[in-house]
Coordinates of C-alpha atoms in Angstrom, one line a residue:
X3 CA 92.2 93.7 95.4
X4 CA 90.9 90.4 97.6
X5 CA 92.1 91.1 101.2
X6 CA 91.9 88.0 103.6
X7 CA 93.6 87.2 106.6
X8 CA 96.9 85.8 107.0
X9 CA 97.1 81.5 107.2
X10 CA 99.7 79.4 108.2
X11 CA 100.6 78.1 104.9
X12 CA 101.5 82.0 104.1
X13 CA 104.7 81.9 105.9
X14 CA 106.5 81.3 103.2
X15 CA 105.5 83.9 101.4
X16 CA 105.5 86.4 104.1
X17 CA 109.0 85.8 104.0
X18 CA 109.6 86.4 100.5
X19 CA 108.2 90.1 101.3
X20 CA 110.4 90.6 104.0
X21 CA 113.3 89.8 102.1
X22 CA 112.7 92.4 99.3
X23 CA 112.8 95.6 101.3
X24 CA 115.6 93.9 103.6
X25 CA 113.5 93.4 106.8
X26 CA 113.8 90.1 108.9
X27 CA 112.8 87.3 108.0
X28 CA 111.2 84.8 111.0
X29 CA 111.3 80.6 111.1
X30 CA 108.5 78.8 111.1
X31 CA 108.7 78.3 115.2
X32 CA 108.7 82.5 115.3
X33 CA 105.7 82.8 112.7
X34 CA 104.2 80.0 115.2
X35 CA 104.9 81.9 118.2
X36 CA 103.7 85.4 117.1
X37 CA 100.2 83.8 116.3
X38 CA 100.5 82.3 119.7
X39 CA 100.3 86.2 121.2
X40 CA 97.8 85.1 124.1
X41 CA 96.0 88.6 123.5
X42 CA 95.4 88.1 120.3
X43 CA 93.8 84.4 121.1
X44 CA 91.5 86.3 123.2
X45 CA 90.4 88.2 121.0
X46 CA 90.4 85.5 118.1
X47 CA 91.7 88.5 116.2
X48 CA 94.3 87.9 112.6
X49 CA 97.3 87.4 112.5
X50 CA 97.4 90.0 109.9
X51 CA 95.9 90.5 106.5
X52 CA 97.3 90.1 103.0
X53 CA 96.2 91.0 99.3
X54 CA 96.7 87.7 97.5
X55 CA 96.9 87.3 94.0
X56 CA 95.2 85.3 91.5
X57 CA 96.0 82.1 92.8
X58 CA 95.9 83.3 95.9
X59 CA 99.3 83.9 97.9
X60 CA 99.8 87.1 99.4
X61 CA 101.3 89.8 97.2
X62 CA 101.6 92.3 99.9
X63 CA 101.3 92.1 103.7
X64 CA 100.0 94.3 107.0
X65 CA 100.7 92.2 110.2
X66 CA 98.4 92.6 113.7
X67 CA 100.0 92.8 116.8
X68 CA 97.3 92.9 119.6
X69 CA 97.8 93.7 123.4
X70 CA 96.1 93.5 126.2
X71 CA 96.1 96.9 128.6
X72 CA 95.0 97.6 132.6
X73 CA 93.5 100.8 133.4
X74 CA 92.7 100.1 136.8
X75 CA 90.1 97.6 137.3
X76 CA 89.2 97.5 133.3
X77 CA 91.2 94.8 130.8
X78 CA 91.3 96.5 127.8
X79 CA 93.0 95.5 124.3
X80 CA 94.6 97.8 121.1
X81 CA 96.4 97.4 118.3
X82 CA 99.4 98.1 116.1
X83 CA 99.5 97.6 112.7
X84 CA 103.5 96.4 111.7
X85 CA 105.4 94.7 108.6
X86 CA 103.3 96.9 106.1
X87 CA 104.7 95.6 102.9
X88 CA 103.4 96.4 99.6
X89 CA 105.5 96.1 96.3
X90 CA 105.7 98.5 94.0
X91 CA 103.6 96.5 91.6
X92 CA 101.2 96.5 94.4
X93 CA 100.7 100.0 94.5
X94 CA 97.3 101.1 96.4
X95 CA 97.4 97.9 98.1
X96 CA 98.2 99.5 101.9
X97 CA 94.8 101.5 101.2
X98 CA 92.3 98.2 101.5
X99 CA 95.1 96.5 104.5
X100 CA 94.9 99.9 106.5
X101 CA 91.1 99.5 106.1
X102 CA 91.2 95.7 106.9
X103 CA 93.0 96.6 110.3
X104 CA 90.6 99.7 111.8
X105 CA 87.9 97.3 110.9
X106 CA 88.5 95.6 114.4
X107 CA 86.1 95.3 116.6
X108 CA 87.0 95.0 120.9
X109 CA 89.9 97.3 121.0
X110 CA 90.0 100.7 122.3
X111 CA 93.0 102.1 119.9
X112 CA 94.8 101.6 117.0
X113 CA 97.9 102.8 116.2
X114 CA 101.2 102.4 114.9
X115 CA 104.4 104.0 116.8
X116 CA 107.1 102.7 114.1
X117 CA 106.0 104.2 111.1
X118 CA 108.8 105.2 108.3
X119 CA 109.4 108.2 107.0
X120 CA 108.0 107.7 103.8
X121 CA 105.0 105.6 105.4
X122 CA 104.4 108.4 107.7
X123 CA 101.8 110.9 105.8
X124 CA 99.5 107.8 104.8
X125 CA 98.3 107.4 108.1
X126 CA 96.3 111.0 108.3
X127 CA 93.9 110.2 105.4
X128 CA 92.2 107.1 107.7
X129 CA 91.9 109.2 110.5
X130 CA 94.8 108.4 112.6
X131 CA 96.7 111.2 114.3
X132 CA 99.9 111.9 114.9
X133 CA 100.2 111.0 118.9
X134 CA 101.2 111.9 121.5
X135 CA 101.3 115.7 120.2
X136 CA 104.1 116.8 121.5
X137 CA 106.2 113.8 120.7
X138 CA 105.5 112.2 118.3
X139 CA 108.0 112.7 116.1
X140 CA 111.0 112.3 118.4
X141 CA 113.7 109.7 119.2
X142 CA 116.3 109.7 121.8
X143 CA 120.1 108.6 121.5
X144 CA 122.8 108.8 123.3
X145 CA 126.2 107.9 121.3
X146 CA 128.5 105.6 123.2
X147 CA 131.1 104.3 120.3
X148 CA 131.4 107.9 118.0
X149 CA 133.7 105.8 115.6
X150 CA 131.3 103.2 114.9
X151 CA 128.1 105.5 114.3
X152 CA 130.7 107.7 112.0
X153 CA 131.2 104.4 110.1
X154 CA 127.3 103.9 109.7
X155 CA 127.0 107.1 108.7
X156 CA 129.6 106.4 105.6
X157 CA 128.2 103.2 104.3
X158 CA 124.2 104.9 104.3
X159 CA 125.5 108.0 102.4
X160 CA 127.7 105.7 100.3
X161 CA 125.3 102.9 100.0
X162 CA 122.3 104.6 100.9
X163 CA 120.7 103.4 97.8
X164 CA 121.2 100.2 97.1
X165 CA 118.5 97.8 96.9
X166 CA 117.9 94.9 99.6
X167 CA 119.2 92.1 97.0
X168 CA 122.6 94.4 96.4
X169 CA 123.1 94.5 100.5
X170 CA 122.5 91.1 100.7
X171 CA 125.4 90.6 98.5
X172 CA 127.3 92.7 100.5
X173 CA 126.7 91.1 103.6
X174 CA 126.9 92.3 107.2
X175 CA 128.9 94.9 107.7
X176 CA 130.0 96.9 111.1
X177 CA 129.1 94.1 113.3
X178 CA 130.6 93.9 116.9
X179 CA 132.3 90.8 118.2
X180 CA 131.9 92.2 121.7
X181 CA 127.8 91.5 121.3
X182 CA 128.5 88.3 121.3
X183 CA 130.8 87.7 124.4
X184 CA 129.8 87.7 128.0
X185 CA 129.2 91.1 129.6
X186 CA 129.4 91.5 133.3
X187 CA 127.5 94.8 133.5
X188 CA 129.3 97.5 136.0
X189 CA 125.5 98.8 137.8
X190 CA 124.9 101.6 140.3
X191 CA 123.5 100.9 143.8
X192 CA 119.7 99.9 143.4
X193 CA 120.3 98.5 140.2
X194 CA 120.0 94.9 139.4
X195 CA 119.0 92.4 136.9
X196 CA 115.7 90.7 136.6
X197 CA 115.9 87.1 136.4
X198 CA 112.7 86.1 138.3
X199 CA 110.2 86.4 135.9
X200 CA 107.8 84.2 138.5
X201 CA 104.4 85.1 139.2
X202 CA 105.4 84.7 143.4
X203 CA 108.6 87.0 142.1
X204 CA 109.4 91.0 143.5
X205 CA 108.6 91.7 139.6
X206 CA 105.2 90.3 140.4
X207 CA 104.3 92.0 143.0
X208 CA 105.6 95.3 141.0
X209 CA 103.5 94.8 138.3
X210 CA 100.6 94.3 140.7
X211 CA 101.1 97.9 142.2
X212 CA 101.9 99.3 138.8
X213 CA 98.6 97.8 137.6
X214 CA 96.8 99.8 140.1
X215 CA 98.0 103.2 139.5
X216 CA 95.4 105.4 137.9
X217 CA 96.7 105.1 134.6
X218 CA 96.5 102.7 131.3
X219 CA 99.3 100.4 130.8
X220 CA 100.0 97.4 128.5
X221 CA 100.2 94.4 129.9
X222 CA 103.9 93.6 131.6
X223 CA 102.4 91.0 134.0
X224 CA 105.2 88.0 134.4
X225 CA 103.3 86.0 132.4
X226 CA 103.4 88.4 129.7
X227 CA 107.1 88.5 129.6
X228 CA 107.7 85.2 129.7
X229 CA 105.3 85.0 126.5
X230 CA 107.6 88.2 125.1
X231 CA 111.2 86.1 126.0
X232 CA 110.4 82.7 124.4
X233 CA 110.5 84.2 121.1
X234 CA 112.2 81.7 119.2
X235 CA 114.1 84.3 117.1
X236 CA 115.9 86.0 119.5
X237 CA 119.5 85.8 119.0
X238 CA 120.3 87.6 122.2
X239 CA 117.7 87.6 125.1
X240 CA 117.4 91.2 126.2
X241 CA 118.7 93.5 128.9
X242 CA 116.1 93.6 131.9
X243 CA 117.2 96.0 134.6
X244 CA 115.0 96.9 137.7
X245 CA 115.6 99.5 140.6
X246 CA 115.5 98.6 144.2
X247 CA 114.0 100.1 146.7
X248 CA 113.8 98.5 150.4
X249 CA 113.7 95.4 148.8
X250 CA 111.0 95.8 146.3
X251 CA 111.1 96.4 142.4
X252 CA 110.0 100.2 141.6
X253 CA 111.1 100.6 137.8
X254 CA 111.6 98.7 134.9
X255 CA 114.2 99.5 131.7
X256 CA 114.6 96.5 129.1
X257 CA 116.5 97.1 126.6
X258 CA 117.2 94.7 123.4
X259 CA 120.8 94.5 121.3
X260 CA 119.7 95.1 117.2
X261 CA 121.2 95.7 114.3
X262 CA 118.8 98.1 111.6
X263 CA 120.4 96.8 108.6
X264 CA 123.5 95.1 107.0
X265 CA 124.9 98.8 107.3
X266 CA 124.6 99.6 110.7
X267 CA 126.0 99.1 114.1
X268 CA 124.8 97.4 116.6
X269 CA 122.4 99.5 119.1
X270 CA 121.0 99.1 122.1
X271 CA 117.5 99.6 121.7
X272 CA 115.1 100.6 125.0
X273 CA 112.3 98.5 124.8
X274 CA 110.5 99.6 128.1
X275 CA 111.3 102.1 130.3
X276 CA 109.0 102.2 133.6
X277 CA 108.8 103.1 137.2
X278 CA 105.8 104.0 140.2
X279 CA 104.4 107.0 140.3
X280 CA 106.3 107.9 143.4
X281 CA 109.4 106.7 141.8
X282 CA 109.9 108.1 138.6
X283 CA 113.5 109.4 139.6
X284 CA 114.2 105.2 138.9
X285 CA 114.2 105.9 135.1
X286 CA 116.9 108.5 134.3
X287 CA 118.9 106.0 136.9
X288 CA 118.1 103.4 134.9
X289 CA 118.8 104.7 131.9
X290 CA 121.6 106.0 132.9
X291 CA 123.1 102.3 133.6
X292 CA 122.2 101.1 130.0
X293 CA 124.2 103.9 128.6
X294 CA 127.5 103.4 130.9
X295 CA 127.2 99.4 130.0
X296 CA 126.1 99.9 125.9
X297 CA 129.5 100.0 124.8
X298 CA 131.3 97.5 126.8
X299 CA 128.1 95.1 125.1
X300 CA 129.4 96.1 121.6
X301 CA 126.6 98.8 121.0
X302 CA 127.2 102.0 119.1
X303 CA 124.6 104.3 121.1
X304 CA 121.3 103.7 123.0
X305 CA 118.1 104.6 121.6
X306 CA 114.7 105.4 122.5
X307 CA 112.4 105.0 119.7
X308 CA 109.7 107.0 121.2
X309 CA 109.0 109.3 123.9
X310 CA 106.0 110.9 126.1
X311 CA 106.2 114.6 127.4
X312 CA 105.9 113.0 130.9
X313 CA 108.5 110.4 130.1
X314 CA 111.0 113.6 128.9
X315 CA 109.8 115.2 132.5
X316 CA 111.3 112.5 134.0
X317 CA 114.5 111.9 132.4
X318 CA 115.7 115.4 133.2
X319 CA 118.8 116.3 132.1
X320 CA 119.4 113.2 130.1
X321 CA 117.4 114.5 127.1
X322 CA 119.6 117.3 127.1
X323 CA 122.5 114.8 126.3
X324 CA 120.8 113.1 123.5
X325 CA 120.5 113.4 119.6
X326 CA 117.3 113.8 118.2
X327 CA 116.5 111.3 115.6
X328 CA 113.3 111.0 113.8
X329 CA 111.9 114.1 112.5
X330 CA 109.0 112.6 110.6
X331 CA 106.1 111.4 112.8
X332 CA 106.3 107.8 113.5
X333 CA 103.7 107.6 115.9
X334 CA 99.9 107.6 114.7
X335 CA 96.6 106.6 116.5
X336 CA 93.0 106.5 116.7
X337 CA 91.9 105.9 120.4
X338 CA 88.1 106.2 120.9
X339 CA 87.7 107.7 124.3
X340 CA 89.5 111.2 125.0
X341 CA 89.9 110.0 128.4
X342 CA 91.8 106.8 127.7
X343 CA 94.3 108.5 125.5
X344 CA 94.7 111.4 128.7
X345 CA 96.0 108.3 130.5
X346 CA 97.8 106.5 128.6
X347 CA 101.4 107.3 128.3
X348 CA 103.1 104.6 126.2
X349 CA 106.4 103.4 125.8
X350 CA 108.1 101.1 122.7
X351 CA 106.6 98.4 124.7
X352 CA 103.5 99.4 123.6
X353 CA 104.3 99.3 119.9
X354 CA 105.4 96.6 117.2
X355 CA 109.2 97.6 118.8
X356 CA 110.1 94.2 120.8
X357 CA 108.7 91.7 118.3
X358 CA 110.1 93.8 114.6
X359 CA 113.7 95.1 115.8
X360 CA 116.6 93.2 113.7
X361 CA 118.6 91.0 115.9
X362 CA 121.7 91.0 115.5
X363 CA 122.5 87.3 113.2
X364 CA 124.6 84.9 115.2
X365 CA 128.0 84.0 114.2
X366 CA 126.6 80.8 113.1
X367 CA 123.9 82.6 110.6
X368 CA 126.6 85.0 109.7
X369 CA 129.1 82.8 108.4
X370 CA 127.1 81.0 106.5
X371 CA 125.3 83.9 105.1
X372 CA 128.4 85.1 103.9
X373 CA 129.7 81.7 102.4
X374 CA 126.4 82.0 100.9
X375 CA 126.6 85.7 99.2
X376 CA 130.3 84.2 98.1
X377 CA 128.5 81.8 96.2
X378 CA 126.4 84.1 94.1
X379 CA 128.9 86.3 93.5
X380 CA 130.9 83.8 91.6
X381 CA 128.0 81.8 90.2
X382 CA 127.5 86.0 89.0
X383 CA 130.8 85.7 87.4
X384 CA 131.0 82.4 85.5

């Protein structure tokens, strides 16, 4: 099978892949601004790979989303493999991308935190691990509309089936108005929203300190966000909350409004979830304020797609009071030096999480999806 990297010109057909197992689709301005990623410019790394066919358009897909990590005076740079599509006529095809990807030369891991359940055991015959050990298989949620995640619960053991071209027809189902309206969120002392994303900004000057902590983060420098928030596909720009503490920043939660499927409710999805070492009491606060505002923003429950042992240390009680989702082990990695993965303690931030979640369509793209679907259905019938 001929494996090359992913061009321009395959946008198109990228698409068409995504469409077929029901995943989102991007414009051509958000294809344009993932290859922008400034990390992966430095690196001069791919886009991605596909396996073409004989006239050469991609047939199945592996995308390459690069970042750009501190540990303390070191720049470092990893990986995560996302968007691994491979059609059934494809099979065999994810063995060659998977290769194509740990091929990469510069980075000190690569990894995948988002794997699915029926992805999941492919990862352990190229070496990648199932990390961190003790967690790599959870998710966090805490419920905050009961009716709602009942309803979702219906239509996937009613539905659960159905091809992507069947719920396309079907069209979006158990969607919110609220996440859509203007939220003015109810917040505890010390707890704000960011809107400075400046380099001169208290969020600077955070990062700065947090960059200097013995440990290895990815990259959350202002400049990086900014990058992160002009995606051009972003229906709904996300929830940044920081905690306060004698007038400087000392955590970090950001948190991002989806929508898995035609079939689901919205969520409210925890993108990042940081704080100083001497301030790690800031997350379960934080955390804590996403969950009392989730359902006034039209969101069935708060998630946390993956989790740390030190990140459930801190959280306390609050991991007590969630449902344990996952079950299969989503997050795999080879990192080269021992030492590097004893420091690292990631958070969805790190993985494929803020540029893969669904956004929820705008009313806009929903109407006219559904006038659309309308369409076929009696063009079906004629």
């Amino acid at each position: 099978m001929a494996v090359r990297p992913i061009v321009r010109s395959d946008h198109d057909a990228l698409n068409r892949l995504h469409r077929e197992v029901g995943w989102p689709e991007r414009s051509p301005a958000g294809w344009r601004w993932l290859e922008s990623n400034p990390a992966r410019e430095a690196l001069d790394a791919p886009a991605g790979w596909v396996i073409t066919d004989e006239h050469d358009r991609p047939a199945a897909m592996l995308g390459n989303f690069v970042q750009r990590f501190q540990h303390g005076s070191r720049t470092l740079y990893g990986a995560t493999g996302f968007s691994i599509i491979v059609p059934p006529s494809r099979k065999g095809a994810s063995r060659p991308l998977i290769r194509a990807f740990l091929k990469q030369s510069g980075l000190f891991a690569r990894y995948t935190f988002n794997a699915n359940a029926r992805s999941a055991p492919l990862y352990g015959l190229f070496g990648l691990r199932p990390w961190p050990g003790q967690t790599h298989a959870l998710k966090l949620s805490w419920t905050t509309d009961r009716l709602a995640c009942i309803g979702g619960r219906v239509l996937r053991t009613l539905l659960g089936g159905i091809s992507a071209e069947t719920a396309a027809r079907l069209g979006e189902q158990l969607m919110n108005p609220r996440v859509f309206g203007r939220h003015v969120l109810t917040l505890p002392d010390g707890v704000s929203v960011l809107r400075d994303l400046s380099d001169a900004s208290a969020y600077g000057d955070f990062w700065r300190r947090l960059s200097k902590e013995d440990r290895l983060l990815a990259d959350r420098s202002p400049a990086t966000l900014r990058w992160r928030l002009s995606d051009p596909d972003l229906t709904l720009p996300p929830v940044m909350l920081t905690c306060m503490r004698g007038g400087a920043v000392v955590g970090l939660a950001m948190a991002q409004i989806t929508k898995t499927s035609l079939i689901e409710p919205p969520c409210l999805d925890i993108v990042d979830l940081i704080a100083l070492e001497t301030d790690q009491d800031a997350l379960p606060l934080l955390t804590r304020a996403l969950i009392a505002n989730a359902r006034a923003m039209g969101a069935a429950k708060v998630r946390l797609q993956m989790t740390t042992p030190r990140l459930l240390e801190a959280l306390g009680d609050l991991t007590q009071s969630a449902r344990r989702e996952g079950g299969w082990g989503h997050c795999h990695a080879i990192v080269d030096d021992p030492a590097l993965a004893e420091a690292w303690a990631p958070t969805p931030f790190d993985g494929d999480y803020g540029i893969c979640l669904r956004n929820p369509p705008a009313p806009t793209v929903r109407r006219r999806s559904t006038a659309l679907a309308a369409s076929r259905g009696r063009a079906a019938k004629a």
